[in-house]
Amino acid sequence: MTIDRRNALRLTSLAAAGAGITGGLVGAARAAGSGARGSGTEGGRPAARQLVLSGKRTAADIPDVLVPGTSYFVHYELRDADGNPVGTESAQCTPVTVGPDGAFVLASLVLLLADGMITASTAFQRPLPAVTEVLVAPRRWSHLFAVTGGTAAYDAATGSVTIDHLSREDDVLTVDLD
């Protein structure tokens, strides 16, 4: 099966709609201290803002061998720049194709924060777990999600989420909201 851009977007949308991810909130967000709030408005909308959060993996079921159609999940506790707990990151991922260089994966992401939830979706090329999940000298990699919406403070959010995987257990999220 060949995946062109249009089919990848359809599959990504379906994955986002069917993910049904839930997560728990740990700690209270300190949005003002983390730079989570922009100032002013642009045409009646809040000004663009950026959140930079660090994540520590607390749960995952990534198999040693990725199989097309077999989903896996990851869950991270999130902290702001001061080390304060601000919420959780949960992703449901489904490999579509798997080859010697990695897997093409569809993923749905939920960031559950004290002041609301942000949802995002993507399709990306993931290095195989044998490369990325090693404990010594892990290979860093990143991928980009499109923000598909949100709740409360993030109602109708748009923008992007970049996740930089620094190691097996640690990542950094840069959330850029329009």
PDB file of N, CA and C in Angstrom, residues 31-116:
ATOM      1  N   ALA A  31       1.315  28.690  35.120  1.00  0.00           N
ATOM      2  CA  ALA A  31       1.397  29.206  33.760  1.00  0.00           C
ATOM      3  C   ALA A  31       2.135  30.529  33.677  1.00  0.00           C
ATOM      4  N   ALA A  32       1.898  31.408  34.615  1.00  0.00           N
ATOM      5  CA  ALA A  32       2.565  32.706  34.550  1.00  0.00           C
ATOM      6  C   ALA A  32       4.070  32.556  34.666  1.00  0.00           C
ATOM      7  N   GLY A  33       4.530  31.652  35.492  1.00  0.00           N
ATOM      8  CA  GLY A  33       5.962  31.442  35.677  1.00  0.00           C
ATOM      9  C   GLY A  33       6.601  30.703  34.530  1.00  0.00           C
ATOM     10  N   SER A  34       5.800  29.950  33.737  1.00  0.00           N
ATOM     11  CA  SER A  34       6.372  29.160  32.651  1.00  0.00           C
ATOM     12  C   SER A  34       6.313  29.871  31.315  1.00  0.00           C
ATOM     13  N   GLY A  35       5.815  31.110  31.295  1.00  0.00           N
ATOM     14  CA  GLY A  35       5.710  31.840  30.032  1.00  0.00           C
ATOM     15  C   GLY A  35       4.565  31.331  29.185  1.00  0.00           C
ATOM     16  N   ALA A  36       3.557  30.743  29.817  1.00  0.00           N
ATOM     17  CA  ALA A  36       2.466  30.149  29.066  1.00  0.00           C
ATOM     18  C   ALA A  36       1.485  31.177  28.526  1.00  0.00           C
ATOM     19  N   ARG A  37       1.467  32.348  29.057  1.00  0.00           N
ATOM     20  CA  ARG A  37       0.489  33.340  28.633  1.00  0.00           C
ATOM     21  C   ARG A  37       1.122  34.407  27.759  1.00  0.00           C
ATOM     22  N   GLY A  38       0.451  34.705  26.674  1.00  0.00           N
ATOM     23  CA  GLY A  38       0.869  35.831  25.850  1.00  0.00           C
ATOM     24  C   GLY A  38       0.200  37.079  26.388  1.00  0.00           C
ATOM     25  N   SER A  39       0.476  38.230  25.804  1.00  0.00           N
ATOM     26  CA  SER A  39      -0.178  39.448  26.262  1.00  0.00           C
ATOM     27  C   SER A  39      -0.839  40.127  25.083  1.00  0.00           C
ATOM     28  N   GLY A  40      -1.920  40.808  25.374  1.00  0.00           N
ATOM     29  CA  GLY A  40      -2.615  41.551  24.326  1.00  0.00           C
ATOM     30  C   GLY A  40      -3.464  40.644  23.466  1.00  0.00           C
ATOM     31  N   THR A  41      -4.089  41.264  22.452  1.00  0.00           N
ATOM     32  CA  THR A  41      -4.902  40.497  21.522  1.00  0.00           C
ATOM     33  C   THR A  41      -4.593  40.933  20.115  1.00  0.00           C
ATOM     34  N   GLU A  42      -4.903  40.056  19.192  1.00  0.00           N
ATOM     35  CA  GLU A  42      -4.738  40.349  17.762  1.00  0.00           C
ATOM     36  C   GLU A  42      -6.073  40.074  17.105  1.00  0.00           C
ATOM     37  N   GLY A  43      -6.794  41.116  16.725  1.00  0.00           N
ATOM     38  CA  GLY A  43      -8.081  40.938  16.068  1.00  0.00           C
ATOM     39  C   GLY A  43      -9.085  40.189  16.925  1.00  0.00           C
ATOM     40  N   GLY A  44      -9.078  40.416  18.246  1.00  0.00           N
ATOM     41  CA  GLY A  44     -10.010  39.743  19.127  1.00  0.00           C
ATOM     42  C   GLY A  44      -9.526  38.389  19.616  1.00  0.00           C
ATOM     43  N   ARG A  45      -8.405  37.897  19.106  1.00  0.00           N
ATOM     44  CA  ARG A  45      -7.843  36.617  19.535  1.00  0.00           C
ATOM     45  C   ARG A  45      -6.663  36.867  20.452  1.00  0.00           C
ATOM     46  N   PRO A  46      -6.395  35.942  21.380  1.00  0.00           N
ATOM     47  CA  PRO A  46      -5.203  36.091  22.208  1.00  0.00           C
ATOM     48  C   PRO A  46      -3.951  36.112  21.336  1.00  0.00           C
ATOM     49  N   ALA A  47      -2.945  36.842  21.773  1.00  0.00           N
ATOM     50  CA  ALA A  47      -1.682  36.904  21.040  1.00  0.00           C
ATOM     51  C   ALA A  47      -1.021  35.526  21.040  1.00  0.00           C
ATOM     52  N   ALA A  48      -0.154  35.293  20.074  1.00  0.00           N
ATOM     53  CA  ALA A  48       0.571  34.022  19.986  1.00  0.00           C
ATOM     54  C   ALA A  48       1.359  33.796  21.274  1.00  0.00           C
ATOM     55  N   ARG A  49       1.503  32.536  21.636  1.00  0.00           N
ATOM     56  CA  ARG A  49       2.265  32.214  22.837  1.00  0.00           C
ATOM     57  C   ARG A  49       3.018  30.908  22.650  1.00  0.00           C
ATOM     58  N   GLN A  50       4.013  30.734  23.475  1.00  0.00           N
ATOM     59  CA  GLN A  50       4.837  29.540  23.406  1.00  0.00           C
ATOM     60  C   GLN A  50       5.000  28.956  24.803  1.00  0.00           C
ATOM     61  N   LEU A  51       4.879  27.635  24.890  1.00  0.00           N
ATOM     62  CA  LEU A  51       5.155  26.910  26.125  1.00  0.00           C
ATOM     63  C   LEU A  51       6.328  25.985  25.830  1.00  0.00           C
ATOM     64  N   VAL A  52       7.311  25.955  26.718  1.00  0.00           N
ATOM     65  CA  VAL A  52       8.409  25.003  26.608  1.00  0.00           C
ATOM     66  C   VAL A  52       8.373  24.166  27.874  1.00  0.00           C
ATOM     67  N   LEU A  53       8.146  22.868  27.698  1.00  0.00           N
ATOM     68  CA  LEU A  53       7.961  21.958  28.818  1.00  0.00           C
ATOM     69  C   LEU A  53       8.913  20.782  28.690  1.00  0.00           C
ATOM     70  N   SER A  54       9.364  20.270  29.814  1.00  0.00           N
ATOM     71  CA  SER A  54      10.195  19.067  29.781  1.00  0.00           C
ATOM     72  C   SER A  54       9.355  17.894  30.267  1.00  0.00           C
ATOM     73  N   GLY A  55       9.582  16.745  29.644  1.00  0.00           N
ATOM     74  CA  GLY A  55       8.814  15.559  29.989  1.00  0.00           C
ATOM     75  C   GLY A  55       9.710  14.432  30.473  1.00  0.00           C
ATOM     76  N   LYS A  56       9.187  13.672  31.429  1.00  0.00           N
ATOM     77  CA  LYS A  56       9.854  12.477  31.939  1.00  0.00           C
ATOM     78  C   LYS A  56       8.894  11.312  31.738  1.00  0.00           C
ATOM     79  N   ARG A  57       9.340  10.313  30.955  1.00  0.00           N
ATOM     80  CA  ARG A  57       8.469   9.182  30.660  1.00  0.00           C
ATOM     81  C   ARG A  57       8.169   8.406  31.939  1.00  0.00           C
ATOM     82  N   THR A  58       6.862   8.144  32.144  1.00  0.00           N
ATOM     83  CA  THR A  58       6.434   7.373  33.304  1.00  0.00           C
ATOM     84  C   THR A  58       5.747   6.074  32.908  1.00  0.00           C
ATOM     85  N   ALA A  59       5.369   5.951  31.635  1.00  0.00           N
ATOM     86  CA  ALA A  59       4.733   4.720  31.163  1.00  0.00           C
ATOM     87  C   ALA A  59       4.868   4.638  29.651  1.00  0.00           C
ATOM     88  N   ALA A  60       4.964   3.434  29.144  1.00  0.00           N
ATOM     89  CA  ALA A  60       5.008   3.193  27.697  1.00  0.00           C
ATOM     90  C   ALA A  60       4.852   1.703  27.443  1.00  0.00           C
ATOM     91  N   ASP A  61       4.344   1.387  26.275  1.00  0.00           N
ATOM     92  CA  ASP A  61       4.293  -0.023  25.872  1.00  0.00           C
ATOM     93  C   ASP A  61       4.852  -0.186  24.458  1.00  0.00           C
ATOM     94  N   ILE A  62       5.979   0.468  24.192  1.00  0.00           N
ATOM     95  CA  ILE A  62       6.612   0.393  22.879  1.00  0.00           C
ATOM     96  C   ILE A  62       7.214  -0.997  22.710  1.00  0.00           C
ATOM     97  N   PRO A  63       6.776  -1.739  21.703  1.00  0.00           N
ATOM     98  CA  PRO A  63       7.321  -3.091  21.524  1.00  0.00           C
ATOM     99  C   PRO A  63       8.750  -3.044  20.997  1.00  0.00           C
ATOM    100  N   ASP A  64       9.490  -4.131  21.218  1.00  0.00           N
ATOM    101  CA  ASP A  64      10.848  -4.232  20.679  1.00  0.00           C
ATOM    102  C   ASP A  64      10.827  -4.249  19.163  1.00  0.00           C
ATOM    103  N   VAL A  65       9.777  -4.840  18.584  1.00  0.00           N
ATOM    104  CA  VAL A  65       9.618  -4.899  17.135  1.00  0.00           C
ATOM    105  C   VAL A  65       8.299  -4.218  16.784  1.00  0.00           C
ATOM    106  N   LEU A  66       8.375  -3.126  16.028  1.00  0.00           N
ATOM    107  CA  LEU A  66       7.158  -2.438  15.604  1.00  0.00           C
ATOM    108  C   LEU A  66       6.486  -3.237  14.497  1.00  0.00           C
ATOM    109  N   VAL A  67       5.152  -3.321  14.571  1.00  0.00           N
ATOM    110  CA  VAL A  67       4.364  -4.072  13.597  1.00  0.00           C
ATOM    111  C   VAL A  67       3.299  -3.143  13.037  1.00  0.00           C
ATOM    112  N   PRO A  68       3.172  -3.071  11.704  1.00  0.00           N
ATOM    113  CA  PRO A  68       2.134  -2.208  11.140  1.00  0.00           C
ATOM    114  C   PRO A  68       0.759  -2.552  11.721  1.00  0.00           C
ATOM    115  N   GLY A  69       0.046  -1.517  12.141  1.00  0.00           N
ATOM    116  CA  GLY A  69      -1.294  -1.694  12.673  1.00  0.00           C
ATOM    117  C   GLY A  69      -1.359  -2.001  14.159  1.00  0.00           C
ATOM    118  N   THR A  70      -0.229  -2.268  14.796  1.00  0.00           N
ATOM    119  CA  THR A  70      -0.213  -2.558  16.228  1.00  0.00           C
ATOM    120  C   THR A  70       0.190  -1.295  16.989  1.00  0.00           C
ATOM    121  N   SER A  71      -0.779  -0.705  17.679  1.00  0.00           N
ATOM    122  CA  SER A  71      -0.567   0.573  18.370  1.00  0.00           C
ATOM    123  C   SER A  71       0.257   0.411  19.633  1.00  0.00           C
ATOM    124  N   TYR A  72       0.864   1.512  20.030  1.00  0.00           N
ATOM    125  CA  TYR A  72       1.554   1.596  21.310  1.00  0.00           C
ATOM    126  C   TYR A  72       1.292   2.986  21.887  1.00  0.00           C
ATOM    127  N   PHE A  73       1.544   3.153  23.195  1.00  0.00           N
ATOM    128  CA  PHE A  73       1.337   4.458  23.804  1.00  0.00           C
ATOM    129  C   PHE A  73       2.575   4.864  24.591  1.00  0.00           C
ATOM    130  N   VAL A  74       2.668   6.163  24.847  1.00  0.00           N
ATOM    131  CA  VAL A  74       3.693   6.715  25.732  1.00  0.00           C
ATOM    132  C   VAL A  74       3.015   7.751  26.623  1.00  0.00           C
ATOM    133  N   HIS A  75       3.545   7.906  27.830  1.00  0.00           N
ATOM    134  CA  HIS A  75       2.986   8.855  28.789  1.00  0.00           C
ATOM    135  C   HIS A  75       4.138   9.525  29.523  1.00  0.00           C
ATOM    136  N   TYR A  76       4.085  10.851  29.633  1.00  0.00           N
ATOM    137  CA  TYR A  76       5.131  11.634  30.289  1.00  0.00           C
ATOM    138  C   TYR A  76       4.511  12.575  31.307  1.00  0.00           C
ATOM    139  N   GLU A  77       5.214  12.810  32.402  1.00  0.00           N
ATOM    140  CA  GLU A  77       4.867  13.870  33.343  1.00  0.00           C
ATOM    141  C   GLU A  77       5.594  15.123  32.854  1.00  0.00           C
ATOM    142  N   LEU A  78       4.904  16.252  32.811  1.00  0.00           N
ATOM    143  CA  LEU A  78       5.466  17.493  32.284  1.00  0.00           C
ATOM    144  C   LEU A  78       5.813  18.477  33.393  1.00  0.00           C
ATOM    145  N   ARG A  79       6.896  19.221  33.175  1.00  0.00           N
ATOM    146  CA  ARG A  79       7.337  20.257  34.120  1.00  0.00           C
ATOM    147  C   ARG A  79       7.687  21.522  33.342  1.00  0.00           C
ATOM    148  N   ASP A  80       7.553  22.667  34.027  1.00  0.00           N
ATOM    149  CA  ASP A  80       7.923  23.938  33.417  1.00  0.00           C
ATOM    150  C   ASP A  80       9.422  24.173  33.594  1.00  0.00           C
ATOM    151  N   ALA A  81       9.900  25.335  33.173  1.00  0.00           N
ATOM    152  CA  ALA A  81      11.334  25.659  33.225  1.00  0.00           C
ATOM    153  C   ALA A  81      11.871  25.698  34.655  1.00  0.00           C
ATOM    154  N   ASP A  82      10.993  25.939  35.629  1.00  0.00           N
ATOM    155  CA  ASP A  82      11.406  25.974  37.034  1.00  0.00           C
ATOM    156  C   ASP A  82      11.337  24.600  37.700  1.00  0.00           C
ATOM    157  N   GLY A  83      10.930  23.577  36.944  1.00  0.00           N
ATOM    158  CA  GLY A  83      10.831  22.230  37.494  1.00  0.00           C
ATOM    159  C   GLY A  83       9.521  21.920  38.176  1.00  0.00           C
ATOM    160  N   ASN A  84       8.550  22.828  38.065  1.00  0.00           N
ATOM    161  CA  ASN A  84       7.242  22.618  38.679  1.00  0.00           C
ATOM    162  C   ASN A  84       6.375  21.711  37.809  1.00  0.00           C
ATOM    163  N   PRO A  85       5.650  20.749  38.408  1.00  0.00           N
ATOM    164  CA  PRO A  85       4.743  19.903  37.623  1.00  0.00           C
ATOM    165  C   PRO A  85       3.630  20.754  37.011  1.00  0.00           C
ATOM    166  N   VAL A  86       3.349  20.536  35.714  1.00  0.00           N
ATOM    167  CA  VAL A  86       2.306  21.314  35.038  1.00  0.00           C
ATOM    168  C   VAL A  86       1.271  20.452  34.329  1.00  0.00           C
ATOM    169  N   GLY A  87       1.497  19.137  34.229  1.00  0.00           N
ATOM    170  CA  GLY A  87       0.513  18.303  33.571  1.00  0.00           C
ATOM    171  C   GLY A  87       1.120  17.037  33.004  1.00  0.00           C
ATOM    172  N   THR A  88       0.428  16.483  32.000  1.00  0.00           N
ATOM    173  CA  THR A  88       0.874  15.232  31.395  1.00  0.00           C
ATOM    174  C   THR A  88       0.820  15.304  29.873  1.00  0.00           C
ATOM    175  N   GLU A  89       1.591  14.435  29.276  1.00  0.00           N
ATOM    176  CA  GLU A  89       1.641  14.245  27.818  1.00  0.00           C
ATOM    177  C   GLU A  89       1.343  12.777  27.571  1.00  0.00           C
ATOM    178  N   SER A  90       0.344  12.493  26.738  1.00  0.00           N
ATOM    179  CA  SER A  90       0.010  11.116  26.374  1.00  0.00           C
ATOM    180  C   SER A  90      -0.119  11.035  24.869  1.00  0.00           C
ATOM    181  N   ALA A  91       0.429   9.979  24.285  1.00  0.00           N
ATOM    182  CA  ALA A  91       0.322   9.801  22.837  1.00  0.00           C
ATOM    183  C   ALA A  91      -0.024   8.353  22.515  1.00  0.00           C
ATOM    184  N   GLN A  92      -0.899   8.182  21.550  1.00  0.00           N
ATOM    185  CA  GLN A  92      -1.248   6.883  21.003  1.00  0.00           C
ATOM    186  C   GLN A  92      -0.662   6.848  19.599  1.00  0.00           C
ATOM    187  N   CYS A  93       0.173   5.865  19.314  1.00  0.00           N
ATOM    188  CA  CYS A  93       0.906   5.799  18.048  1.00  0.00           C
ATOM    189  C   CYS A  93       0.618   4.481  17.337  1.00  0.00           C
ATOM    190  N   THR A  94       0.473   4.552  16.005  1.00  0.00           N
ATOM    191  CA  THR A  94       0.225   3.352  15.220  1.00  0.00           C
ATOM    192  C   THR A  94       1.160   3.331  14.020  1.00  0.00           C
ATOM    193  N   PRO A  95       2.090   2.357  13.963  1.00  0.00           N
ATOM    194  CA  PRO A  95       2.941   2.218  12.780  1.00  0.00           C
ATOM    195  C   PRO A  95       2.084   1.820  11.572  1.00  0.00           C
ATOM    196  N   VAL A  96       2.327   2.456  10.428  1.00  0.00           N
ATOM    197  CA  VAL A  96       1.624   2.122   9.195  1.00  0.00           C
ATOM    198  C   VAL A  96       2.510   1.226   8.332  1.00  0.00           C
ATOM    199  N   THR A  97       3.779   1.601   8.225  1.00  0.00           N
ATOM    200  CA  THR A  97       4.761   0.767   7.527  1.00  0.00           C
ATOM    201  C   THR A  97       6.006   0.674   8.407  1.00  0.00           C
ATOM    202  N   VAL A  98       6.724  -0.440   8.282  1.00  0.00           N
ATOM    203  CA  VAL A  98       7.956  -0.645   9.035  1.00  0.00           C
ATOM    204  C   VAL A  98       9.014  -1.151   8.069  1.00  0.00           C
ATOM    205  N   GLY A  99      10.184  -0.530   8.112  1.00  0.00           N
ATOM    206  CA  GLY A  99      11.287  -0.932   7.239  1.00  0.00           C
ATOM    207  C   GLY A  99      12.599  -0.888   7.992  1.00  0.00           C
ATOM    208  N   PRO A 100      13.704  -1.135   7.311  1.00  0.00           N
ATOM    209  CA  PRO A 100      15.004  -1.169   7.989  1.00  0.00           C
ATOM    210  C   PRO A 100      15.444   0.183   8.552  1.00  0.00           C
ATOM    211  N   ASP A 101      14.874   1.282   8.048  1.00  0.00           N
ATOM    212  CA  ASP A 101      15.254   2.616   8.532  1.00  0.00           C
ATOM    213  C   ASP A 101      14.292   3.179   9.561  1.00  0.00           C
ATOM    214  N   GLY A 102      13.264   2.444   9.911  1.00  0.00           N
ATOM    215  CA  GLY A 102      12.301   2.943  10.886  1.00  0.00           C
ATOM    216  C   GLY A 102      10.883   2.648  10.460  1.00  0.00           C
ATOM    217  N   ALA A 103       9.954   3.347  11.079  1.00  0.00           N
ATOM    218  CA  ALA A 103       8.537   3.124  10.821  1.00  0.00           C
ATOM    219  C   ALA A 103       7.853   4.444  10.515  1.00  0.00           C
ATOM    220  N   PHE A 104       6.875   4.401   9.606  1.00  0.00           N
ATOM    221  CA  PHE A 104       6.018   5.546   9.358  1.00  0.00           C
ATOM    222  C   PHE A 104       4.851   5.410  10.325  1.00  0.00           C
ATOM    223  N   VAL A 105       4.687   6.390  11.214  1.00  0.00           N
ATOM    224  CA  VAL A 105       3.770   6.281  12.347  1.00  0.00           C
ATOM    225  C   VAL A 105       2.736   7.401  12.316  1.00  0.00           C
ATOM    226  N   LEU A 106       1.488   7.054  12.613  1.00  0.00           N
ATOM    227  CA  LEU A 106       0.427   8.029  12.854  1.00  0.00           C
ATOM    228  C   LEU A 106       0.299   8.189  14.357  1.00  0.00           C
ATOM    229  N   ALA A 107       0.165   9.417  14.838  1.00  0.00           N
ATOM    230  CA  ALA A 107       0.110   9.624  16.285  1.00  0.00           C
ATOM    231  C   ALA A 107      -0.881  10.718  16.662  1.00  0.00           C
ATOM    232  N   SER A 108      -1.551  10.499  17.783  1.00  0.00           N
ATOM    233  CA  SER A 108      -2.431  11.492  18.401  1.00  0.00           C
ATOM    234  C   SER A 108      -1.851  11.827  19.759  1.00  0.00           C
ATOM    235  N   LEU A 109      -1.822  13.116  20.079  1.00  0.00           N
ATOM    236  CA  LEU A 109      -1.195  13.616  21.291  1.00  0.00           C
ATOM    237  C   LEU A 109      -2.206  14.401  22.113  1.00  0.00           C
ATOM    238  N   VAL A 110      -2.177  14.208  23.430  1.00  0.00           N
ATOM    239  CA  VAL A 110      -2.997  14.987  24.342  1.00  0.00           C
ATOM    240  C   VAL A 110      -2.086  15.553  25.424  1.00  0.00           C
ATOM    241  N   LEU A 111      -2.098  16.875  25.556  1.00  0.00           N
ATOM    242  CA  LEU A 111      -1.408  17.547  26.654  1.00  0.00           C
ATOM    243  C   LEU A 111      -2.479  17.990  27.625  1.00  0.00           C
ATOM    244  N   LEU A 112      -2.466  17.419  28.821  1.00  0.00           N
ATOM    245  CA  LEU A 112      -3.449  17.755  29.831  1.00  0.00           C
ATOM    246  C   LEU A 112      -2.775  18.676  30.846  1.00  0.00           C
ATOM    247  N   LEU A 113      -3.181  19.951  30.826  1.00  0.00           N
ATOM    248  CA  LEU A 113      -2.578  20.986  31.663  1.00  0.00           C
ATOM    249  C   LEU A 113      -3.627  21.532  32.624  1.00  0.00           C
ATOM    250  N   ALA A 114      -3.211  22.232  33.664  1.00  0.00           N
ATOM    251  CA  ALA A 114      -4.142  22.730  34.674  1.00  0.00           C
ATOM    252  C   ALA A 114      -5.188  23.675  34.093  1.00  0.00           C
ATOM    253  N   ASP A 115      -4.816  24.430  33.057  1.00  0.00           N
ATOM    254  CA  ASP A 115      -5.749  25.402  32.501  1.00  0.00           C
ATOM    255  C   ASP A 115      -6.415  24.928  31.213  1.00  0.00           C
ATOM    256  N   GLY A 116      -6.323  23.647  30.901  1.00  0.00           N
ATOM    257  CA  GLY A 116      -7.002  23.101  29.741  1.00  0.00           C
ATOM    258  C   GLY A 116      -6.213  21.991  29.073  1.00  0.00           C
TER     259      GLY A 116
END
